[in-house]
């Protein structure tokens, strides 16, 4: 249930609060929005946010047959400020590298436990995000995140090393105090992730 003072970003009806370079390939059907592009892209809020509590429900697809690269199985992500990824991947019975698992701060911090549910079952992230602070080119307070996956704490107030970069430890670059929230479409055919009930406070 959405708490008082929160803003619904996707209530199942339309993407009126969202934008993106491949917006028309994110399809809304039966109250759910699903990735669909064949290229890596983001669905981004029109509005910008700094410190925020973020709620996102997601559902992983069944593994295609024949199986695909484990890293392509329902790969998505929630990016506060469009820069700091909380990984979405089907890791119910699908191993990957620790800081690439669902609930990881991607390429930085593995989840404390594997709280994944199976494909086809709705899951939920509750993320408490504190935006980084900058003075000139220097980060004076790193971004911090606490992440609950399916009600289980998987990140406990971790201080991020920097913005998310694939396969590397990211670095900070000064940015605005508020930026759009983004959802990742990893662009893998036949492995589309669905979302519902997305809100922010
Ligand atoms: Mg991802």
Short mmCIF file of C-alpha atoms and ligand atoms in Angstrom, two decimals:
data_model
loop_
_atom_site.label_atom_id
_atom_site.label_comp_id
_atom_site.label_asym_id
_atom_site.label_seq_id
_atom_site.Cartn_x
_atom_site.Cartn_y
_atom_site.Cartn_z
CA UNK A 1 0.00 0.00 0.00
CA UNK A 2 1.29 3.44 -0.91
CA UNK A 3 1.99 5.62 2.16
CA UNK A 4 0.60 9.12 2.63
CA UNK A 5 2.63 11.72 0.79
CA UNK A 6 3.96 9.31 -1.81
CA UNK A 7 3.56 9.87 -5.53
CA UNK A 8 2.37 7.11 -7.84
CA UNK A 9 4.63 6.94 -10.89
CA UNK A 10 2.98 3.97 -12.61
CA UNK A 11 -0.47 2.85 -11.53
CA UNK A 12 -1.03 0.36 -14.33
CA UNK A 13 -2.76 2.67 -16.77
CA UNK A 14 -0.22 4.62 -18.78
CA UNK A 15 3.32 5.99 -19.00
CA UNK A 16 2.28 9.64 -18.76
CA UNK A 17 4.89 10.29 -16.06
CA UNK A 18 7.69 8.65 -18.03
CA UNK A 19 9.93 9.30 -20.99
CA UNK A 20 12.84 7.60 -22.74
CA UNK A 21 14.59 7.09 -26.06
CA UNK A 22 12.61 3.87 -26.70
CA UNK A 23 9.42 4.74 -24.83
CA UNK A 24 7.17 3.17 -27.47
CA UNK A 25 8.77 -0.23 -26.89
CA UNK A 26 7.75 -0.33 -23.22
CA UNK A 27 4.26 -1.80 -23.45
CA UNK A 28 1.42 -1.36 -20.98
CA UNK A 29 -1.00 -4.28 -20.77
CA UNK A 30 -3.25 -5.59 -17.99
CA UNK A 31 -1.90 -3.05 -15.47
CA UNK A 32 1.72 -3.96 -16.10
CA UNK A 33 4.53 -2.30 -18.05
CA UNK A 34 7.03 -4.57 -19.78
CA UNK A 35 10.40 -4.06 -21.46
CA UNK A 36 10.58 -4.93 -25.13
CA UNK A 37 13.33 -3.13 -26.98
CA UNK A 38 16.21 -4.96 -28.60
CA UNK A 39 18.63 -2.31 -27.46
CA UNK A 40 19.81 -1.24 -24.02
CA UNK A 41 17.68 1.70 -22.90
CA UNK A 42 15.97 3.37 -19.97
CA UNK A 43 12.46 4.34 -18.97
CA UNK A 44 12.91 7.60 -17.06
CA UNK A 45 10.59 9.70 -14.94
CA UNK A 46 9.79 13.15 -16.28
CA UNK A 47 10.16 14.43 -12.74
CA UNK A 48 13.47 14.54 -10.89
CA UNK A 49 14.16 13.26 -7.38
CA UNK A 50 16.98 13.42 -4.83
CA UNK A 51 16.62 11.65 -1.47
CA UNK A 52 13.77 9.21 -1.92
CA UNK A 53 11.96 6.11 -0.79
CA UNK A 54 11.29 4.06 -3.92
CA UNK A 55 8.87 1.14 -4.31
CA UNK A 56 9.04 -1.02 -7.44
CA UNK A 57 7.29 -4.34 -8.06
CA UNK A 58 8.74 -6.52 -10.79
CA UNK A 59 8.25 -9.94 -12.38
CA UNK A 60 10.87 -12.05 -14.09
CA UNK A 61 10.11 -13.98 -17.29
CA UNK A 62 10.54 -17.71 -17.70
CA UNK A 63 13.98 -18.67 -18.95
CA UNK A 64 13.83 -19.10 -22.72
CA UNK A 65 14.45 -22.56 -24.12
CA UNK A 66 17.20 -23.09 -25.09
CA UNK A 67 18.64 -21.17 -22.12
CA UNK A 68 20.36 -17.88 -22.67
CA UNK A 69 23.40 -16.30 -21.04
CA UNK A 70 22.57 -16.17 -17.29
CA UNK A 71 23.28 -12.45 -17.30
CA UNK A 72 20.54 -11.91 -19.89
CA UNK A 73 17.83 -13.71 -17.91
CA UNK A 74 15.46 -10.96 -16.92
CA UNK A 75 18.22 -8.38 -16.58
CA UNK A 76 16.91 -4.98 -15.59
CA UNK A 77 17.56 -2.55 -12.79
CA UNK A 78 16.27 0.32 -10.70
CA UNK A 79 18.47 3.40 -11.02
CA UNK A 80 17.88 6.17 -8.48
CA UNK A 81 18.95 9.41 -10.17
CA UNK A 82 19.46 7.34 -13.34
CA UNK A 83 23.01 6.64 -12.13
CA UNK A 84 23.09 4.15 -9.27
CA UNK A 85 21.85 0.66 -10.13
CA UNK A 86 20.05 -1.78 -7.89
CA UNK A 87 20.25 -4.92 -10.02
CA UNK A 88 17.28 -6.91 -11.25
CA UNK A 89 18.07 -10.41 -12.53
CA UNK A 90 16.51 -13.85 -12.13
CA UNK A 91 18.79 -15.44 -9.54
CA UNK A 92 16.27 -17.84 -8.05
CA UNK A 93 18.22 -20.77 -9.45
CA UNK A 94 20.61 -18.96 -11.70
CA UNK A 95 24.08 -18.18 -10.48
CA UNK A 96 26.03 -15.14 -11.49
CA UNK A 97 28.87 -13.11 -10.04
CA UNK A 98 28.11 -11.77 -6.54
CA UNK A 99 27.89 -8.07 -7.34
CA UNK A 100 25.75 -8.83 -10.38
CA UNK A 101 22.98 -10.59 -8.43
CA UNK A 102 19.47 -9.31 -7.91
CA UNK A 103 19.62 -6.90 -4.97
CA UNK A 104 23.25 -6.02 -5.58
CA UNK A 105 24.42 -2.47 -5.96
CA UNK A 106 25.64 -3.42 -9.38
CA UNK A 107 29.39 -3.91 -9.68
CA UNK A 108 29.89 -2.70 -6.10
CA UNK A 109 28.05 -4.59 -3.34
CA UNK A 110 26.59 -8.14 -3.44
CA UNK A 111 23.26 -8.56 -1.66
CA UNK A 112 23.49 -9.69 1.98
CA UNK A 113 21.33 -12.71 1.11
CA UNK A 114 19.66 -14.12 -1.97
CA UNK A 115 16.02 -13.14 -1.47
CA UNK A 116 14.97 -13.92 -5.05
CA UNK A 117 11.60 -15.41 -5.91
CA UNK A 118 11.05 -17.55 -9.02
CA UNK A 119 10.18 -16.36 -12.48
CA UNK A 120 6.52 -15.47 -12.88
CA UNK A 121 6.10 -14.43 -9.24
CA UNK A 122 5.82 -10.75 -8.32
CA UNK A 123 8.73 -9.40 -6.31
CA UNK A 124 9.29 -6.04 -4.73
CA UNK A 125 12.06 -3.57 -4.01
CA UNK A 126 11.81 -0.95 -1.30
CA UNK A 127 14.80 1.34 -1.62
CA UNK A 128 15.85 4.15 0.67
CA UNK A 129 18.15 6.37 -1.32
CA UNK A 130 20.22 9.29 -0.10
CA UNK A 131 21.63 11.41 -2.90
CA UNK A 132 25.33 12.24 -2.89
CA UNK A 133 26.51 15.73 -2.07
CA UNK A 134 29.24 17.51 -3.97
CA UNK A 135 31.49 20.48 -3.42
CA UNK A 136 32.97 21.46 -6.75
CA UNK A 137 34.34 18.24 -8.22
CA UNK A 138 34.60 16.51 -4.84
CA UNK A 139 32.00 14.21 -3.33
CA UNK A 140 31.49 15.35 0.26
CA UNK A 141 28.81 12.76 1.08
CA UNK A 142 28.54 9.57 -0.96
CA UNK A 143 25.17 8.24 -2.09
CA UNK A 144 23.75 5.74 0.42
CA UNK A 145 21.22 2.99 -0.06
CA UNK A 146 19.23 0.59 2.05
CA UNK A 147 17.45 -2.02 -0.04
CA UNK A 148 14.70 -4.45 0.91
CA UNK A 149 14.00 -7.24 -1.59
CA UNK A 150 10.76 -9.07 -0.92
CA UNK A 151 10.82 -7.73 2.64
CA UNK A 152 14.37 -8.94 3.31
CA UNK A 153 17.18 -6.44 3.86
CA UNK A 154 19.79 -6.98 1.15
CA UNK A 155 21.69 -3.68 1.43
CA UNK A 156 22.17 -1.97 4.78
CA UNK A 157 22.91 1.73 4.38
CA UNK A 158 25.86 1.14 2.08
CA UNK A 159 27.95 4.09 0.90
CA UNK A 160 28.27 3.84 -2.86
CA UNK A 161 31.71 3.97 -4.42
CA UNK A 162 30.42 5.95 -7.38
CA UNK A 163 27.96 5.84 -10.25
CA UNK A 164 27.31 2.42 -11.78
CA UNK A 165 29.67 1.33 -14.52
CA UNK A 166 29.49 -2.15 -16.01
CA UNK A 167 32.43 -4.31 -15.02
CA UNK A 168 34.25 -1.52 -13.22
CA UNK A 169 34.10 0.34 -9.96
CA UNK A 170 32.32 3.56 -10.78
CA UNK A 171 33.44 7.03 -9.87
CA UNK A 172 31.46 10.09 -8.92
CA UNK A 173 30.99 12.99 -11.26
CA UNK A 174 29.20 16.06 -9.90
CA UNK A 175 25.53 16.22 -10.85
CA UNK A 176 22.29 17.96 -10.01
CA UNK A 177 20.67 17.53 -6.58
CA UNK A 178 17.65 15.91 -8.26
CA UNK A 179 17.56 13.68 -11.35
CA UNK A 180 15.05 11.29 -12.94
CA UNK A 181 14.53 7.79 -11.61
CA UNK A 182 15.21 5.19 -14.32
CA UNK A 183 14.35 1.57 -15.05
CA UNK A 184 16.70 -0.44 -17.25
CA UNK A 185 15.78 -2.48 -20.30
CA UNK A 186 18.89 -4.57 -20.89
CA UNK A 187 17.73 -5.13 -24.48
CA UNK A 188 17.83 -8.94 -24.47
CA UNK A 189 15.24 -10.47 -26.84
CA UNK A 190 12.84 -13.02 -25.33
CA UNK A 191 13.65 -12.09 -21.73
CA UNK A 192 11.40 -9.19 -20.82
CA UNK A 193 10.84 -7.89 -17.29
CA UNK A 194 7.50 -6.50 -16.13
CA UNK A 195 6.74 -3.81 -13.56
CA UNK A 196 3.74 -2.55 -11.62
CA UNK A 197 2.90 -0.30 -8.69
CA UNK A 198 5.86 2.07 -8.83
CA UNK A 199 5.84 4.92 -6.36
CA UNK A 200 8.22 7.35 -4.75
CA UNK A 201 8.20 9.38 -1.58
MG1 LIG B 1 20.76 -4.62 -14.76
#
